[in-house]
Each structure stands twice: as C-alpha cells, then as structure tokens.
XYZ file of N, CA, C and O in Angstrom:
668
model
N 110.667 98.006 100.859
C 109.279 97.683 100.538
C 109.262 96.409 99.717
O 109.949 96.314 98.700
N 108.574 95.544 100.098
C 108.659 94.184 99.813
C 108.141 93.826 97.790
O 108.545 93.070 96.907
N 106.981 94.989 97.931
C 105.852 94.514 97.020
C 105.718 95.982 96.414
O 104.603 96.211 95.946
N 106.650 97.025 96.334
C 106.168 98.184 95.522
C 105.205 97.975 94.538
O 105.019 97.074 93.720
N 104.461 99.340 94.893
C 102.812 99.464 94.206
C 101.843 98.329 94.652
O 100.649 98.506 94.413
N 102.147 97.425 95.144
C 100.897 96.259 95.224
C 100.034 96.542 96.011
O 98.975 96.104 95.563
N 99.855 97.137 97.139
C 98.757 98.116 97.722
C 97.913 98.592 97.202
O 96.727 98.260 97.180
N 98.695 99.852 96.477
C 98.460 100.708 95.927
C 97.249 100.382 94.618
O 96.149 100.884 94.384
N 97.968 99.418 94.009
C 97.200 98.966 92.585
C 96.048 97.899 93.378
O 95.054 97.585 92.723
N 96.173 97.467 94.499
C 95.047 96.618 94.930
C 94.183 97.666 95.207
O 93.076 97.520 94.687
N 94.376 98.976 96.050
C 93.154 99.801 96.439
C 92.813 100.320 95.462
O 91.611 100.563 95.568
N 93.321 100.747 94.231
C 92.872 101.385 93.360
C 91.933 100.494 92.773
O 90.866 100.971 92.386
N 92.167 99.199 92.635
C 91.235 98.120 91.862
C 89.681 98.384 92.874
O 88.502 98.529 92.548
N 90.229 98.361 93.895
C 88.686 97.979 94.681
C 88.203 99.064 94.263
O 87.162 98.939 93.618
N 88.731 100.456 94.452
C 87.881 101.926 94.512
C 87.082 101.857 93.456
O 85.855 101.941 93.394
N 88.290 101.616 92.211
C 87.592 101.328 90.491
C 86.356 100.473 90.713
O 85.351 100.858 90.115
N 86.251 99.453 91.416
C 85.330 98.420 91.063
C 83.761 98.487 92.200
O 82.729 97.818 92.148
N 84.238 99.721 93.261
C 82.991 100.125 93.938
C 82.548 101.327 93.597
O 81.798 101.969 94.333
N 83.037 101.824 92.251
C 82.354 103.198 91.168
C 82.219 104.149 91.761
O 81.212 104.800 92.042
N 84.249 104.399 92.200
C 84.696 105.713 91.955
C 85.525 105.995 90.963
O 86.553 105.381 90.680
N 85.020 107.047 90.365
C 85.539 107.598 88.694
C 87.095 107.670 89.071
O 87.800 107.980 90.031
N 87.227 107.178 87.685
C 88.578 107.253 87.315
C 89.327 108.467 87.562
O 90.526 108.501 87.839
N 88.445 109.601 87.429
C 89.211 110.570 87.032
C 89.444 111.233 88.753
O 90.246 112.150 88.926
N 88.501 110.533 90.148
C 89.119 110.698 91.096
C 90.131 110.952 91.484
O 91.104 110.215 91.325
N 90.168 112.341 92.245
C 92.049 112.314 92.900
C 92.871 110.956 93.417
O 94.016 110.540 93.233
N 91.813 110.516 94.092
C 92.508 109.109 94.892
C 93.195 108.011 93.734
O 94.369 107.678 93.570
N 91.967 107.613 93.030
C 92.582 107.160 91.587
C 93.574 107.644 90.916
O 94.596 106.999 91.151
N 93.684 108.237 90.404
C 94.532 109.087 89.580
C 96.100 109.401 90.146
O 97.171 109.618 89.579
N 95.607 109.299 91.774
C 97.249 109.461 92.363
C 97.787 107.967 92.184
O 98.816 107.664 91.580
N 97.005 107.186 92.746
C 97.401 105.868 92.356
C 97.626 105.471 91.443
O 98.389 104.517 91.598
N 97.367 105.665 90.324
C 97.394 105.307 89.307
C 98.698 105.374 88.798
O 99.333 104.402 88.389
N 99.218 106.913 88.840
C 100.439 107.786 88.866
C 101.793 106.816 89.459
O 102.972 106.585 89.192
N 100.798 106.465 90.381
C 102.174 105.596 91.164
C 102.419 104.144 90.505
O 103.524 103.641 90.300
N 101.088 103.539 90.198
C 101.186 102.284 90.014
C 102.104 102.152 88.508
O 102.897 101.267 88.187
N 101.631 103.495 87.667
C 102.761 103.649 86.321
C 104.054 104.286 86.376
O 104.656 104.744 85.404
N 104.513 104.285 87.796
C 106.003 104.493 87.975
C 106.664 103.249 88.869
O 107.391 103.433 89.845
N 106.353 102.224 88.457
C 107.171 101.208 89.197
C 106.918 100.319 88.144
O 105.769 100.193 87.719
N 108.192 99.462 87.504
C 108.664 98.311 87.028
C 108.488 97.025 88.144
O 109.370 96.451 88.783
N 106.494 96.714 88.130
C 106.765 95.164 88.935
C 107.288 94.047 88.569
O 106.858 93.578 87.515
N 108.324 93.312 89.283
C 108.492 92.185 88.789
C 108.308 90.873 90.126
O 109.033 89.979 90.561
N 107.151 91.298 90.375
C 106.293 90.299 91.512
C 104.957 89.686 91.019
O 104.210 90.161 90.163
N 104.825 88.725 91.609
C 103.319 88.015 91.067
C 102.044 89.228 91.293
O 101.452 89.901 90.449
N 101.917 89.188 92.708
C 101.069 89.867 92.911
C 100.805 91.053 92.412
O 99.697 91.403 92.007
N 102.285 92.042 92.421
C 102.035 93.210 92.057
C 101.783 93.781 90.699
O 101.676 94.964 90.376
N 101.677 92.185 89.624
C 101.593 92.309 88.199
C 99.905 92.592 88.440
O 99.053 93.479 88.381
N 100.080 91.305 88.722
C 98.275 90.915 88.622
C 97.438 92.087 89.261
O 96.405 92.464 88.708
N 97.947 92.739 90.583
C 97.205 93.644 91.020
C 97.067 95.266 89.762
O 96.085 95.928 89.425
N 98.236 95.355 89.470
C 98.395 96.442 88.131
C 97.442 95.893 87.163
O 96.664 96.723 86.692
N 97.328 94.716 86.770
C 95.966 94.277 85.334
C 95.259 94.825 86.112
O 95.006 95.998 85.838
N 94.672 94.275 87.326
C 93.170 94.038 87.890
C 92.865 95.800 87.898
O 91.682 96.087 87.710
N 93.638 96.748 88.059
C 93.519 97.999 88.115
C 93.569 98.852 87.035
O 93.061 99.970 87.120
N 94.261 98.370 85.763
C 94.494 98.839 84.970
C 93.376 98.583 83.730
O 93.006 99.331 82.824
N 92.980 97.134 84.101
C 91.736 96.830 83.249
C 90.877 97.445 83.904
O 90.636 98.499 83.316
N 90.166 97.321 84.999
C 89.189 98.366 85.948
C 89.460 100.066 85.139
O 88.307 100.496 85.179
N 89.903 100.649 84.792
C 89.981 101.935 84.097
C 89.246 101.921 82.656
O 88.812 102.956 82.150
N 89.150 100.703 82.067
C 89.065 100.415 81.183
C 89.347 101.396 80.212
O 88.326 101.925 79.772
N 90.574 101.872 79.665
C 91.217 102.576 78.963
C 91.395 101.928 78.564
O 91.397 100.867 79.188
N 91.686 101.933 77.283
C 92.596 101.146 76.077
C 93.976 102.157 75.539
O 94.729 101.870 74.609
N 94.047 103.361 76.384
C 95.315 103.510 76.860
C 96.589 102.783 77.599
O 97.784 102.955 77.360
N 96.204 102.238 78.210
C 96.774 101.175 79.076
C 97.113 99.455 78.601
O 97.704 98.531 79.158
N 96.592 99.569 77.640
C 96.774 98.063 77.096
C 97.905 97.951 76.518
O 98.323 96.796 76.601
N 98.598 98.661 75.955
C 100.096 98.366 75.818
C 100.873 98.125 77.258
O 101.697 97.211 77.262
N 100.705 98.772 78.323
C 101.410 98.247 79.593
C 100.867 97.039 79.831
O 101.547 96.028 80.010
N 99.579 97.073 79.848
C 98.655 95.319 80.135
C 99.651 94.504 79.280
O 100.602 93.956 79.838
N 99.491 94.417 78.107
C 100.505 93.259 77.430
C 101.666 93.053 77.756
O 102.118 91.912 77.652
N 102.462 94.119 78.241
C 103.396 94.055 78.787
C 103.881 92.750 80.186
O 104.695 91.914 80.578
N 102.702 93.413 80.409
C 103.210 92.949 82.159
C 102.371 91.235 82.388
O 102.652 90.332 83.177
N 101.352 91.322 81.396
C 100.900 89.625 81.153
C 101.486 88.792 80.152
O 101.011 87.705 79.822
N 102.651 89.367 79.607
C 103.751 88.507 78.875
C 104.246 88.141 80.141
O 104.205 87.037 80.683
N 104.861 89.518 80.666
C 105.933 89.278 82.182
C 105.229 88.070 83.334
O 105.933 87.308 83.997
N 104.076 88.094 83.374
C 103.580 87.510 84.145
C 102.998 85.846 83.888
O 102.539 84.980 84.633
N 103.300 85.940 82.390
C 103.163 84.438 81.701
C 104.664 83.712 81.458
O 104.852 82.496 81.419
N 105.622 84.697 81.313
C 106.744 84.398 81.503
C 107.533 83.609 83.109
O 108.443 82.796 83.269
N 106.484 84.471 84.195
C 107.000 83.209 85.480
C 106.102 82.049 85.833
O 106.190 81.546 86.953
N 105.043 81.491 84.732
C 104.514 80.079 85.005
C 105.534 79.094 85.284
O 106.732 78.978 85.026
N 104.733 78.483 85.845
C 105.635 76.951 86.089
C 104.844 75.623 85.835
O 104.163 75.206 86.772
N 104.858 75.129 85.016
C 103.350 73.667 84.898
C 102.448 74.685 85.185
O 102.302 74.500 86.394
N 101.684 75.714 84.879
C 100.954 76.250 84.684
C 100.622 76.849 86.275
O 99.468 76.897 86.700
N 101.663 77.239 86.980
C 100.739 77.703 88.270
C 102.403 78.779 89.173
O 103.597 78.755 88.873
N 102.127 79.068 89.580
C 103.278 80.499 90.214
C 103.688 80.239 91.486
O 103.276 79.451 92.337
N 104.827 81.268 91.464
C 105.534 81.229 92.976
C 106.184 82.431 93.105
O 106.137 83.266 92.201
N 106.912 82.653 94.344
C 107.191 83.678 94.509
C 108.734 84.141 93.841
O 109.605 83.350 94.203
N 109.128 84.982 93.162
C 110.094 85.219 92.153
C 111.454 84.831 93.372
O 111.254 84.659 94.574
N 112.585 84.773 92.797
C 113.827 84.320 93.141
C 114.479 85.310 93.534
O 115.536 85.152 94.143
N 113.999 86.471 93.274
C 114.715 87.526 93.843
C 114.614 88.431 94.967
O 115.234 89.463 95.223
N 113.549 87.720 95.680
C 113.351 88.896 97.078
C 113.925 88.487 97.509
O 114.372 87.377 97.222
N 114.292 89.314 98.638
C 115.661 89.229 99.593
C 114.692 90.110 101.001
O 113.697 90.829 100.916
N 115.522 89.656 102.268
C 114.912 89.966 103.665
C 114.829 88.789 104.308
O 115.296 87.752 103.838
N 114.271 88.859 105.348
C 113.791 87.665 106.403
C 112.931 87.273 106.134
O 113.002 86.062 106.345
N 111.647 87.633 105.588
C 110.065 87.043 105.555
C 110.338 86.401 104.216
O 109.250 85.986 103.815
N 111.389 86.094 103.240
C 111.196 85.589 102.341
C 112.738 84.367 101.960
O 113.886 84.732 102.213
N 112.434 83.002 101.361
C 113.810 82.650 100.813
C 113.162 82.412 99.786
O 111.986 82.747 99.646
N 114.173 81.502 98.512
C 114.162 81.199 97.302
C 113.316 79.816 97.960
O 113.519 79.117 98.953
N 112.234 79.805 96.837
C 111.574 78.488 96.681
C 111.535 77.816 95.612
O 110.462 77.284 95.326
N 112.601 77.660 94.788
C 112.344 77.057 93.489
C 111.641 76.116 92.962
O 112.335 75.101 92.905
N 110.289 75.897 92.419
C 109.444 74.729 92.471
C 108.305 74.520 93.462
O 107.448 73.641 93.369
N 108.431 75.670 94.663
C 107.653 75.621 95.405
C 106.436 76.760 95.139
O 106.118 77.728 95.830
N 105.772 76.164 93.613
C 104.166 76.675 93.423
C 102.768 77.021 94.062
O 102.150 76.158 93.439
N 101.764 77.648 94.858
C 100.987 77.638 95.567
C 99.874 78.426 94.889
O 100.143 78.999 93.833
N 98.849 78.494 95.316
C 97.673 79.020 94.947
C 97.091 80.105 95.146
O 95.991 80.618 94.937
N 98.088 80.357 95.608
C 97.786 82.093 96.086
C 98.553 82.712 95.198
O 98.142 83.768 94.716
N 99.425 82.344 94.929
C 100.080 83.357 93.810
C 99.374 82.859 92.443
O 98.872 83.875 91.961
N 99.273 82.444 92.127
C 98.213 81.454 91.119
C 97.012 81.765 90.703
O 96.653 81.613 89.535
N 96.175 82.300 91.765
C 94.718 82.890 92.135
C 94.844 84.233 91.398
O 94.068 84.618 90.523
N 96.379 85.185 92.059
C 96.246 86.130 91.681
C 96.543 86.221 89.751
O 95.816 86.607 88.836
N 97.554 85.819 89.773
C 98.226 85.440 88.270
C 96.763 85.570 87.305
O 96.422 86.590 86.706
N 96.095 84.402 87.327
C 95.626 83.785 86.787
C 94.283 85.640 86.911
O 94.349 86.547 86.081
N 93.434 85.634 87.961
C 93.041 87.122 88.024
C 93.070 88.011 86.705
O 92.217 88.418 85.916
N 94.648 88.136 86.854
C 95.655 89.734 86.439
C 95.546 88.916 84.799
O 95.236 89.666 83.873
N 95.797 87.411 84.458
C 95.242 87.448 83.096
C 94.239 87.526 83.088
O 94.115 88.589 82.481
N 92.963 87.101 83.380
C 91.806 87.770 83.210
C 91.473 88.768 82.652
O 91.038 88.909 81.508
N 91.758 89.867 83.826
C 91.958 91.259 83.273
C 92.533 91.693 82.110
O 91.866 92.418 81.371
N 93.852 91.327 81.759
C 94.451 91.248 80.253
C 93.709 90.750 79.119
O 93.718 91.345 78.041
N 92.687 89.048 79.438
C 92.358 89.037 77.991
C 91.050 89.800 78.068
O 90.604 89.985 76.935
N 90.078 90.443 79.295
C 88.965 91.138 78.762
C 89.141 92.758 78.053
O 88.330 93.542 77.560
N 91.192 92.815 78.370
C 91.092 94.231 77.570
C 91.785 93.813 76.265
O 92.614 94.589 75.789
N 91.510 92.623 75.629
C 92.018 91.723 74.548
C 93.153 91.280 74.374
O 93.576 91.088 73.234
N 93.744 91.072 75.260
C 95.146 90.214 75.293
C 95.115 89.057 75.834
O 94.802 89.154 77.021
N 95.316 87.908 75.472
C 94.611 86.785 74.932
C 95.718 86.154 75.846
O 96.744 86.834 75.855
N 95.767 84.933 76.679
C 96.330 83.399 77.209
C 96.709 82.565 76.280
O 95.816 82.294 75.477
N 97.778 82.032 76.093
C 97.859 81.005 75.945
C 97.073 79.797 75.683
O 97.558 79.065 76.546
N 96.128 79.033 75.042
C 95.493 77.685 75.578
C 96.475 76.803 76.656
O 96.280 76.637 77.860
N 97.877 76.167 75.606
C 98.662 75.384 76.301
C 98.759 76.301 78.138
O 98.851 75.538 79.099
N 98.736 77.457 78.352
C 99.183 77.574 79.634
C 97.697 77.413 80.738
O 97.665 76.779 81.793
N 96.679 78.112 80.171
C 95.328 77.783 80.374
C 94.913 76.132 80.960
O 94.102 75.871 81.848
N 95.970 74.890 79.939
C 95.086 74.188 79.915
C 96.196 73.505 81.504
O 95.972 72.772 82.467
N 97.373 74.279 80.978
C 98.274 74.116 82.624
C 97.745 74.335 83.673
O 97.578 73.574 84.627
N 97.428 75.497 83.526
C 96.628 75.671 85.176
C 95.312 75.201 85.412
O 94.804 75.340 86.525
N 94.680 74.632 84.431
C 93.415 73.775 85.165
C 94.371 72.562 85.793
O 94.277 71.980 86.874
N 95.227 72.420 84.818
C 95.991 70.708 85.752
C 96.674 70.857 86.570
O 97.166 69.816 87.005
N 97.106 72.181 87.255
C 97.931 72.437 88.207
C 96.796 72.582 89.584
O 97.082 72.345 90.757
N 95.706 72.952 89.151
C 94.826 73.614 90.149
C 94.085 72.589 90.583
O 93.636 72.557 91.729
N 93.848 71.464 89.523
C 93.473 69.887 90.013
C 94.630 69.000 91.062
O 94.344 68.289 92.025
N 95.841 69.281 90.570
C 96.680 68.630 91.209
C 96.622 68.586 93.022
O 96.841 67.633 93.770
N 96.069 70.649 93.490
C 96.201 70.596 94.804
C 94.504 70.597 94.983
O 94.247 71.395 95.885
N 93.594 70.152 94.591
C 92.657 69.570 94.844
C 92.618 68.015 95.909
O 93.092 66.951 95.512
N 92.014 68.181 97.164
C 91.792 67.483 97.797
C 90.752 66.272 97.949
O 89.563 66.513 97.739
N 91.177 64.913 98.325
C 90.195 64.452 98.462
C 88.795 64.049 98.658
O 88.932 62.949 99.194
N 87.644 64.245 98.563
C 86.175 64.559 99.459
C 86.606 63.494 100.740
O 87.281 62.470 100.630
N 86.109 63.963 101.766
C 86.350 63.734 103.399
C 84.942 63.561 103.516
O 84.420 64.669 103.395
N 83.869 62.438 103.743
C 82.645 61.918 103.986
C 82.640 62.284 105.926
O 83.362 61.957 106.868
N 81.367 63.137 105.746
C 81.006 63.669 107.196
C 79.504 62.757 107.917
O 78.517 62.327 107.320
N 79.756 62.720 108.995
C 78.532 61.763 109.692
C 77.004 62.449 108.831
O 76.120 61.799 108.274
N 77.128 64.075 108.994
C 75.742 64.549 107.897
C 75.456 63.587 107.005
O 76.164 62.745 106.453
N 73.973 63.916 106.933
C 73.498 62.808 105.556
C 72.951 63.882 104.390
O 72.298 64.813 104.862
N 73.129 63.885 102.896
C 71.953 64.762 102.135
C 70.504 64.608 102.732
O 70.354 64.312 103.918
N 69.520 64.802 101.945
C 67.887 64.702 102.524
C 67.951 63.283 101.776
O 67.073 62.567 102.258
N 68.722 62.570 100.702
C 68.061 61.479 99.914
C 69.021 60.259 101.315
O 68.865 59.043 101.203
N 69.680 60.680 102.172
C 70.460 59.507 102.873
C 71.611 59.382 102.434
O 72.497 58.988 103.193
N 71.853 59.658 101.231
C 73.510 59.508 101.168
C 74.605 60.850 101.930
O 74.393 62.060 102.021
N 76.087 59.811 102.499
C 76.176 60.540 103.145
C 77.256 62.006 102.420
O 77.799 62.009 101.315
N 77.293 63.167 103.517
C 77.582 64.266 102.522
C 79.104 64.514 102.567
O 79.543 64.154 103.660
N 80.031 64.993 101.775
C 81.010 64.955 101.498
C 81.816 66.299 101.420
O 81.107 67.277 101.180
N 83.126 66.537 101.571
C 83.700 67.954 101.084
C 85.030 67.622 101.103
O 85.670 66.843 101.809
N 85.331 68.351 100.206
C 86.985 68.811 99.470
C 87.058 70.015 99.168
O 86.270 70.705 98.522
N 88.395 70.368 99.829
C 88.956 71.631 99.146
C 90.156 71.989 98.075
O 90.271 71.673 96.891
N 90.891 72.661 98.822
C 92.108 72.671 97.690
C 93.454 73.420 98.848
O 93.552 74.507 99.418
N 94.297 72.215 98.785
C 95.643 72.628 99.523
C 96.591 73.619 99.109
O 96.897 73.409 97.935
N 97.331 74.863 99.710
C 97.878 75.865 99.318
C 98.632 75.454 98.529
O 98.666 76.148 97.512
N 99.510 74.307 98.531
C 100.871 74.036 98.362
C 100.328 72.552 97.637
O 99.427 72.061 98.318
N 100.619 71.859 96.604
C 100.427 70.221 95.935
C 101.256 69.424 97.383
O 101.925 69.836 98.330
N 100.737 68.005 96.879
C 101.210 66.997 98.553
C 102.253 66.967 98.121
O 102.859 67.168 99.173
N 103.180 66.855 97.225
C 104.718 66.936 97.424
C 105.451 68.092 97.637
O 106.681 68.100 97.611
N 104.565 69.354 97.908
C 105.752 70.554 97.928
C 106.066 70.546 99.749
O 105.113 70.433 100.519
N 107.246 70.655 100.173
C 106.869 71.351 101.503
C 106.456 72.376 101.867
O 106.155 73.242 101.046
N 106.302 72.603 103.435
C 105.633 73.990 103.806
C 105.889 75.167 103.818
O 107.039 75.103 103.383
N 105.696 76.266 103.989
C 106.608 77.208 104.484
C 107.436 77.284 105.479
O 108.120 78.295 105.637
C-alpha cells in the first residue's frame, strides 16, 4: 500500500466536513485506523490534520503537532515533494523535484494545525508564497476583449517550476 491511511483520513475528512457526527461508526472506524499508522507521506500527513482538525477535539492536538512538525520538517524553499523513501514502479527518488500538489496538500494539513492552534512558521509561510509565485505562469493575451476593449488575459500555475523536469 503505497499511502497507508490516506484514503481513509481523506474520506473521513469529507464525511466530517458534510456533518456526519463524529461519533459515527464510519468515522470512528476511520479514525481508529487513521491513529494506527505512523505517516511519513505528504499527503497522508496533511490528509490526517484535515481529519483530525475536522473532529475538532483538542484531544488530538498533540498528534496534530506532531505530524505538522513532521510535515514542516519535509519543506524545501518552502514547497514539497514526494519523500525519498517509496519504493515500487509508480514511484523514483526526486530529489529537488517540488510540485504543487504535494504543496496544496501540505500547506492544507497546516492549515488545519494552526486553526487547532499550532502555529507555521512565518519564515516557511513566507517560503511558500515564493515558491508558489515561482510556478506561476505568464498571462497568455486571448483574441477576447474585456467590455472596456482591452484585451483579456490568463495565467495559471505549472505543476512542476520551469526548471524542474517532468515526470
């Protein structure tokens, strides 16, 4: 299993957050599960905050701190990747190779940590606005015009910064 608990703590987040009680069987099994696994994956941190703050227990905030140290501990210039240690075919070592999807979530799963008061960093905070600018794209001017005549524009944001390669 690639991502133990990360399912798990993702469905539980949604259930939590479309107001089914905590004290639900479905919850509660999950829950069970999501506090018997040591994640040491991006996602599966962030998905454990996003679920664990969703309970809003302040039982749980000693694991929250836990796992958003752990999860501030794999920044990189303020933005994530996938840890060095999975092993299989669907995955190699990317050292340096940061993206926004793991980033999105990270960044999430602190969220969740500082609204159950466990607090960011500024310095890493002020990383990932500059990391998240970095894969910010150009505006690309389209034949459309606004209503005033000027013409209209769009940018997004690339998975990967222009110097990383692809997958």
């Amino acid at each position: 299993l690639s991502y133990p608990s990360g399912m798990t703590s993702l469905a539980v987040y949604t259930l939590l957050k479309s107001g089914v009680p905590v004290d639900h069987p479905c919850v509660a099994l999950g829950l069970e599960n999501m506090l018997s696994v040591d994640p040491h994956e991006t996602y599966v941190i962030a998905c454990q905050l996003l679920a664990l703050g969703a309970t809003g227990n302040p039982a749980h905030h000693p694991r929250m701190a836990e796992l958003a140290e752990r999860l501030r501990s794999f920044a990189v210039r303020g933005s994530w990747s996938y840890p060095l240690g999975h092993q299989g075919p669907r995955f190699s070592d990317r050292p340096g190779n940061l993206d926004l999807s793991n980033a999105q979530f990270a960044v999430l799963g602190l969220y969740a940590a500082h609204k159950a008061g466990i607090p960011a960093p500024k310095r890493l905070l002020a990383d990932v606005i500059r990391q998240t600018r970095f894969h910010q794209q150009l505006p690309q001017k389209h034949d459309e015009k606004h209503a005033d005549g000027t013409p209209k524009a769009s940018a997004g944001f690339a998975y990967r910064g222009p110097d990383q390669p692809g997958l």
